Amino acid sequence: VQLQASGGGLVQAGGSLRLSCVASGSKITINTMSWYRQAPGEQRKLVADITSAGDTNYADSVKGRFTISRDNAKNTVYLQMNSLKPEDTAVYYCEADYLAWGPEIVAGRTTGQGTLVTVSS
C-alpha cells in the first residue's frame, strides 16, 4: 500500500490550503486515515483522523479550523485547513490503516512521504 500526499505550499496567515492523500494498492481495504504533522525540532503529532464510517477526531489546536474528510471510493483523504497560523507550519504526513487481501489477510499501517506547509506571518 502506498500513500501519495499533495497540496502543501506557502500561504499567508489567515489563508487556506487543502491537502489530499491517495492510497493505492491491489485488493486493499482502507480503514482509519490520519493526518500528522511534524514541525522542526518537534515530535510528530496527530492533527486529525477519520474512520471509514466517517467518524472524526481532531487535535485541540486545529478544532474549528481544519476539516478532515474522505472519499472511500477513491481511497482518498483530505484535510481542509482554514485560518492558518504560523504555528501550523510543518511537514504534514498522511497515514492509513489497511487490510490487504491475499493468500493471507494482512493488517498494516503505512505513512506517506509528507508535504510541507509553510504559513508566513
Coordinates of N, CA, C and O in Angstrom, one line a residue:
V1 N 0.9 -1.2 0.0 CA 0.0 0.0 0.0 C 0.9 1.2 0.0 O 1.8 1.3 0.8
Q2 N 0.6 2.2 -0.9 CA 1.4 3.4 -1.0 C 0.4 4.6 -0.8 O -0.7 4.5 -1.2
L3 N 1.0 5.6 -0.2 CA 0.2 6.9 0.0 C 0.9 8.0 -0.7 O 2.2 8.1 -0.6
Q4 N 0.2 8.8 -1.4 CA 0.8 10.0 -2.1 C 0.0 11.2 -1.7 O -1.2 11.4 -2.0
A5 N 0.8 12.1 -0.9 CA 0.2 13.3 -0.4 C 0.5 14.5 -1.3 O 1.6 14.5 -1.9
S6 N -0.4 15.4 -1.4 CA -0.1 16.6 -2.2 C -0.9 17.8 -1.6 O -1.8 17.6 -0.7
G7 N -0.6 19.0 -2.0 CA -1.4 20.2 -1.7 C -0.7 21.1 -0.7 O -1.2 22.2 -0.5
G8 N 0.5 20.8 -0.3 CA 1.2 21.7 0.6 C 1.7 22.9 -0.2 O 1.6 23.0 -1.4
G9 N 2.2 23.9 0.5 CA 2.7 25.1 -0.1 C 2.9 26.2 0.9 O 2.9 26.0 2.1
L10 N 3.1 27.4 0.3 CA 3.4 28.6 1.1 C 2.1 29.4 1.1 O 1.5 29.7 0.0
V11 N 1.6 29.8 2.3 CA 0.4 30.6 2.4 C 0.6 31.6 3.5 O 1.3 31.4 4.5
Q12 N -0.1 32.8 3.4 CA 0.0 33.8 4.4 C -1.0 33.4 5.6 O -2.0 32.7 5.4
A13 N -0.7 33.9 6.7 CA -1.5 33.7 7.9 C -2.9 34.1 7.6 O -3.2 35.2 7.0
G14 N -3.9 33.3 8.0 CA -5.3 33.5 7.7 C -5.8 32.9 6.4 O -7.0 32.8 6.2
G15 N -4.9 32.4 5.7 CA -5.2 31.7 4.4 C -5.6 30.3 4.6 O -5.8 29.8 5.7
S16 N -5.8 29.6 3.4 CA -6.3 28.2 3.4 C -5.5 27.4 2.5 O -4.9 27.9 1.5
L17 N -5.5 26.1 2.8 CA -4.9 25.1 1.9 C -5.7 23.8 2.1 O -6.3 23.6 3.1
R18 N -5.7 23.0 1.0 CA -6.3 21.7 1.1 C -5.3 20.6 0.7 O -4.8 20.6 -0.4
L19 N -5.1 19.7 1.6 CA -4.2 18.6 1.4 C -5.0 17.4 0.9 O -6.1 17.2 1.4
S20 N -4.4 16.6 0.1 CA -5.0 15.4 -0.4 C -4.0 14.2 -0.2 O -2.8 14.4 -0.3
C21 N -4.5 13.0 0.0 CA -3.7 11.9 0.1 C -4.4 10.7 -0.5 O -5.5 10.3 0.0
V22 N -3.8 10.0 -1.5 CA -4.4 8.9 -2.1 C -3.7 7.6 -1.7 O -2.5 7.6 -1.8
A23 N -4.5 6.6 -1.4 CA -3.9 5.3 -1.1 C -4.1 4.4 -2.3 O -5.1 4.4 -2.9
S24 N -3.0 3.7 -2.6 CA -3.1 2.8 -3.8 C -2.5 1.4 -3.4 O -1.6 1.3 -2.6
G25 N -3.0 0.5 -4.1 CA -2.6 -0.9 -3.9 C -3.7 -1.8 -4.4 O -4.8 -1.4 -4.6
S26 N -3.3 -3.1 -4.5 CA -4.3 -4.1 -5.0 C -5.0 -4.8 -3.9 O -4.3 -5.2 -2.9
K27 N -6.2 -5.1 -4.0 CA -7.0 -5.8 -3.0 C -6.8 -5.3 -1.6 O -6.3 -6.1 -0.7
I28 N -7.1 -4.1 -1.4 CA -6.9 -3.5 -0.1 C -8.2 -2.9 0.4 O -9.0 -2.4 -0.4
T29 N -8.4 -2.8 1.7 CA -9.4 -2.1 2.4 C -8.7 -1.1 3.3 O -7.9 -1.4 4.1
I30 N -9.1 0.2 3.1 CA -8.5 1.2 3.9 C -9.4 1.5 5.0 O -10.6 1.8 4.8
N31 N -8.9 1.5 6.2 CA -9.7 1.8 7.4 C -9.5 3.2 7.9 O -9.7 4.1 7.1
T32 N -9.0 3.4 9.1 CA -8.8 4.8 9.5 C -7.6 5.5 8.7 O -6.6 4.9 8.5
M33 N -7.9 6.7 8.4 CA -6.9 7.5 7.7 C -6.6 8.8 8.6 O -7.6 9.3 9.2
S34 N -5.4 9.1 8.6 CA -5.0 10.2 9.6 C -4.0 11.2 8.9 O -3.3 10.9 7.9
W35 N -4.0 12.4 9.5 CA -3.0 13.4 9.2 C -2.2 13.7 10.4 O -2.8 13.9 11.5
Y36 N -0.9 13.6 10.3 CA 0.0 14.0 11.3 C 0.9 15.2 10.8 O 0.9 15.4 9.6
R37 N 1.5 15.9 11.7 CA 2.4 16.9 11.3 C 3.6 16.9 12.2 O 3.6 16.6 13.4
Q38 N 4.7 17.4 11.6 CA 6.0 17.5 12.4 C 6.6 18.8 12.1 O 7.0 19.0 10.9
A39 N 6.7 19.7 13.1 CA 7.4 20.9 12.9 C 8.9 20.7 13.3 O 9.3 19.8 13.9
P40 N 9.7 21.6 12.8 CA 11.2 21.5 13.0 C 11.5 21.4 14.5 O 11.0 22.2 15.3
G41 N 12.2 20.4 14.9 CA 12.6 20.2 16.3 C 11.6 19.6 17.2 O 11.8 19.6 18.4
E42 N 10.4 19.3 16.6 CA 9.3 18.7 17.4 C 9.0 17.3 17.0 O 9.4 16.8 15.9
Q43 N 8.3 16.6 17.9 CA 7.8 15.2 17.5 C 6.6 15.3 16.6 O 5.9 16.3 16.6
R44 N 6.4 14.2 15.9 CA 5.2 14.2 15.0 C 4.0 14.1 15.9 O 4.0 13.3 16.9
K45 N 3.0 14.8 15.5 CA 1.7 14.9 16.3 C 0.5 14.6 15.4 O 0.5 15.1 14.3
L46 N -0.5 14.0 16.0 CA -1.7 13.8 15.3 C -2.4 15.1 15.1 O -2.6 15.9 16.0
V47 N -2.9 15.3 13.9 CA -3.7 16.5 13.5 C -5.2 16.1 13.5 O -6.0 16.8 14.2
A48 N -5.5 15.1 12.8 CA -6.9 14.6 12.7 C -6.9 13.2 12.1 O -6.0 12.8 11.4
D49 N -8.0 12.5 12.4 CA -8.2 11.2 11.8 C -9.6 11.0 11.5 O -10.5 11.7 12.0
I50 N -9.9 10.0 10.6 CA -11.3 9.7 10.2 C -11.4 8.2 9.9 O -10.6 7.7 9.3
T51 N -12.4 7.6 10.5 CA -12.7 6.2 10.2 C -13.4 6.0 8.9 O -13.8 7.0 8.3
S52 N -13.5 4.8 8.5 CA -14.2 4.5 7.2 C -15.6 4.9 7.3 O -16.3 5.1 6.3
A53 N -16.2 4.9 8.5 CA -17.6 5.3 8.7 C -17.8 6.8 8.7 O -18.9 7.3 8.8
G54 N -16.7 7.5 8.8 CA -16.7 9.0 8.8 C -16.6 9.6 10.1 O -16.8 10.9 10.3
D55 N -16.3 8.9 11.2 CA -16.1 9.5 12.5 C -14.8 10.2 12.5 O -13.8 9.6 12.1
T56 N -14.8 11.4 13.1 CA -13.6 12.2 13.0 C -13.1 12.5 14.4 O -13.8 12.5 15.4
N57 N -11.8 12.9 14.5 CA -11.1 13.2 15.7 C -10.1 14.3 15.4 O -9.4 14.2 14.3
Y58 N -10.0 15.4 16.2 CA -9.1 16.5 15.9 C -8.2 16.8 17.1 O -8.7 16.7 18.3
A59 N -7.1 17.3 16.8 CA -6.2 17.9 17.9 C -6.9 19.2 18.3 O -7.5 19.9 17.5
D60 N -6.8 19.5 19.6 CA -7.4 20.7 20.1 C -6.9 22.0 19.3 O -7.7 22.9 19.1
S61 N -5.7 21.9 18.9 CA -5.1 23.1 18.3 C -5.7 23.4 16.9 O -5.5 24.5 16.4
V62 N -6.4 22.5 16.3 CA -6.9 22.7 15.0 C -8.4 22.7 14.9 O -9.0 22.9 13.9
K63 N -9.0 22.3 16.0 CA -10.5 22.3 16.1 C -11.1 23.6 15.6 O -10.7 24.7 16.1
G64 N -12.1 23.5 14.8 CA -12.8 24.7 14.3 C -12.1 25.3 13.1 O -12.7 26.2 12.5
R65 N -10.9 24.9 12.8 CA -10.2 25.5 11.6 C -9.9 24.5 10.5 O -9.9 24.8 9.4
F66 N -9.7 23.2 10.9 CA -9.3 22.2 10.0 C -10.5 21.2 9.9 O -11.2 20.9 10.9
T67 N -10.7 20.7 8.7 CA -11.7 19.6 8.5 C -11.1 18.5 7.7 O -10.6 18.7 6.6
I68 N -11.3 17.3 8.3 CA -10.8 16.1 7.6 C -12.0 15.4 7.0 O -13.1 15.4 7.5
S69 N -11.8 14.9 5.7 CA -12.9 14.2 5.0 C -12.3 13.1 4.2 O -11.0 13.1 4.0
R70 N -13.1 12.3 3.6 CA -12.5 11.2 2.8 C -13.5 10.8 1.7 O -14.7 11.0 1.9
D71 N -13.0 10.2 0.7 CA -13.8 9.6 -0.4 C -13.4 8.2 -0.4 O -12.3 7.8 -0.9
N72 N -14.2 7.3 0.1 CA -13.9 5.9 0.2 C -13.7 5.2 -1.2 O -12.9 4.3 -1.3
A73 N -14.5 5.7 -2.1 CA -14.4 5.1 -3.5 C -13.1 5.4 -4.1 O -12.6 4.6 -5.0
K74 N -12.5 6.5 -3.7 CA -11.2 6.9 -4.3 C -10.0 6.6 -3.3 O -8.9 6.9 -3.6
N75 N -10.3 6.0 -2.2 CA -9.3 5.8 -1.1 C -8.5 7.1 -0.9 O -7.2 7.0 -0.8
T76 N -9.2 8.2 -0.8 CA -8.5 9.5 -0.6 C -9.0 10.2 0.6 O -10.2 10.1 0.9
V77 N -8.1 10.8 1.3 CA -8.4 11.6 2.5 C -8.0 13.0 2.2 O -7.0 13.3 1.5
Y78 N -8.7 13.9 2.7 CA -8.5 15.4 2.5 C -8.3 16.1 3.9 O -8.9 15.6 4.9
L79 N -7.6 17.2 3.9 CA -7.5 18.0 5.1 C -7.7 19.4 4.6 O -6.8 20.0 4.0
Q80 N -8.8 20.0 4.9 CA -9.1 21.4 4.5 C -8.6 22.2 5.7 O -9.1 22.0 6.9
M81 N -7.7 23.1 5.5 CA -7.1 23.9 6.5 C -7.4 25.4 6.3 O -7.0 26.0 5.3
N82 N -8.2 25.9 7.2 CA -8.6 27.4 7.1 C -8.0 28.1 8.3 O -7.5 27.5 9.3
S83 N -8.0 29.4 8.1 CA -7.5 30.3 9.2 C -6.1 29.9 9.7 O -5.8 29.7 10.9
L84 N -5.2 29.6 8.7 CA -3.9 29.1 9.1 C -3.1 30.1 9.9 O -3.2 31.3 9.7
K85 N -2.3 29.5 10.7 CA -1.4 30.3 11.6 C 0.0 29.9 11.4 O 0.3 28.8 11.0
P86 N 1.0 30.8 11.7 CA 2.4 30.4 11.5 C 2.7 29.1 12.3 O 3.6 28.4 11.8
E87 N 2.1 28.9 13.4 CA 2.4 27.7 14.2 C 1.9 26.4 13.5 O 2.2 25.3 14.0
D88 N 1.1 26.5 12.4 CA 0.7 25.4 11.7 C 1.8 24.9 10.7 O 1.7 23.9 10.0
T89 N 2.9 25.7 10.6 CA 4.0 25.3 9.7 C 4.6 24.0 10.1 O 5.0 23.8 11.3
A90 N 4.6 23.1 9.2 CA 5.1 21.7 9.5 C 5.1 20.9 8.2 O 4.5 21.3 7.2
V91 N 5.8 19.7 8.3 CA 5.6 18.7 7.2 C 4.4 17.9 7.7 O 4.3 17.4 8.8
Y92 N 3.4 17.8 6.8 CA 2.2 17.0 7.0 C 2.3 15.6 6.4 O 2.6 15.5 5.2
Y93 N 2.0 14.6 7.2 CA 2.0 13.2 6.7 C 0.6 12.6 6.8 O -0.1 12.8 7.8
C94 N 0.3 11.8 5.8 CA -0.9 11.0 5.9 C -0.5 9.6 6.3 O 0.6 9.1 5.9
E95 N -1.4 9.0 6.9 CA -1.2 7.6 7.4 C -2.5 6.9 7.2 O -3.6 7.4 7.4
A96 N -2.4 5.6 6.9 CA -3.6 4.8 6.7 C -3.4 3.4 7.3 O -2.4 2.8 7.2
D97 N -4.5 2.9 8.0 CA -4.6 1.6 8.4 C -5.3 0.8 7.3 O -6.3 1.2 6.8
Y98 N -4.8 -0.4 7.0 CA -5.4 -1.1 5.9 C -5.4 -2.6 6.2 O -4.7 -3.1 7.0
L99 N -6.2 -3.3 5.3 CA -6.2 -4.7 5.2 C -5.8 -5.1 3.8 O -6.4 -4.5 2.9
A100 N -4.9 -6.0 3.6 CA -4.5 -6.5 2.3 C -5.0 -7.9 2.1 O -4.7 -8.8 3.0
W101 N -5.8 -8.1 1.1 CA -6.5 -9.4 0.9 C -5.7 -10.2 -0.1 O -5.8 -10.1 -1.3
G102 N -4.9 -11.2 0.4 CA -4.1 -12.1 -0.4 C -4.3 -13.5 0.1 O -5.4 -13.8 0.7
P103 N -3.4 -14.3 -0.2 CA -3.5 -15.7 0.4 C -3.7 -15.6 1.9 O -4.3 -16.5 2.5
E104 N -3.1 -14.6 2.5 CA -3.4 -14.3 3.9 C -3.9 -12.9 4.0 O -3.6 -12.0 3.2
I105 N -4.7 -12.6 5.0 CA -5.2 -11.2 5.2 C -4.1 -10.5 6.1 O -3.8 -11.0 7.2
V106 N -3.6 -9.5 5.6 CA -2.5 -8.7 6.3 C -3.1 -7.4 6.8 O -3.6 -6.6 5.9
A107 N -2.9 -7.1 8.0 CA -3.3 -5.8 8.6 C -2.0 -5.0 8.7 O -1.0 -5.5 9.2
G108 N -2.1 -3.7 8.3 CA -0.9 -2.9 8.4 C -1.2 -1.4 8.5 O -2.4 -1.0 8.5
R109 N -0.2 -0.6 8.6 CA -0.3 0.8 8.7 C 0.9 1.4 7.9 O 2.0 0.9 8.0
T110 N 0.6 2.3 7.0 CA 1.6 2.9 6.2 C 1.5 4.4 6.2 O 0.4 5.0 6.5
T111 N 2.6 5.1 6.0 CA 2.7 6.5 6.1 C 3.2 7.1 4.8 O 4.2 6.5 4.2
G112 N 2.7 8.2 4.3 CA 3.1 8.8 3.1 C 4.4 9.6 3.3 O 4.9 9.7 4.4
Q113 N 4.8 10.2 2.2 CA 6.1 10.9 2.2 C 6.1 12.3 2.8 O 7.2 12.8 3.0
G114 N 5.0 12.9 3.0 CA 4.9 14.2 3.6 C 4.8 15.3 2.6 O 5.4 15.2 1.5
T115 N 4.1 16.4 3.0 CA 4.0 17.6 2.2 C 4.2 18.8 3.1 O 3.6 18.8 4.2
L116 N 5.0 19.7 2.7 CA 5.4 20.8 3.5 C 4.4 22.0 3.4 O 4.0 22.4 2.3
V117 N 3.9 22.4 4.6 CA 3.0 23.6 4.7 C 3.8 24.7 5.4 O 4.3 24.4 6.5
T118 N 3.9 25.8 4.8 CA 4.6 26.9 5.4 C 3.6 28.1 5.5 O 3.0 28.5 4.5
V119 N 3.4 28.6 6.7 CA 2.5 29.7 6.9 C 3.3 30.9 7.3 O 3.9 30.9 8.4
S120 N 3.3 32.0 6.5 CA 4.0 33.2 6.8 C 3.2 34.2 7.6 O 1.9 34.2 7.5
S121 N 3.8 34.9 8.5 CA 3.1 35.9 9.3 C 3.0 37.2 8.6 O 3.6 37.5 7.6

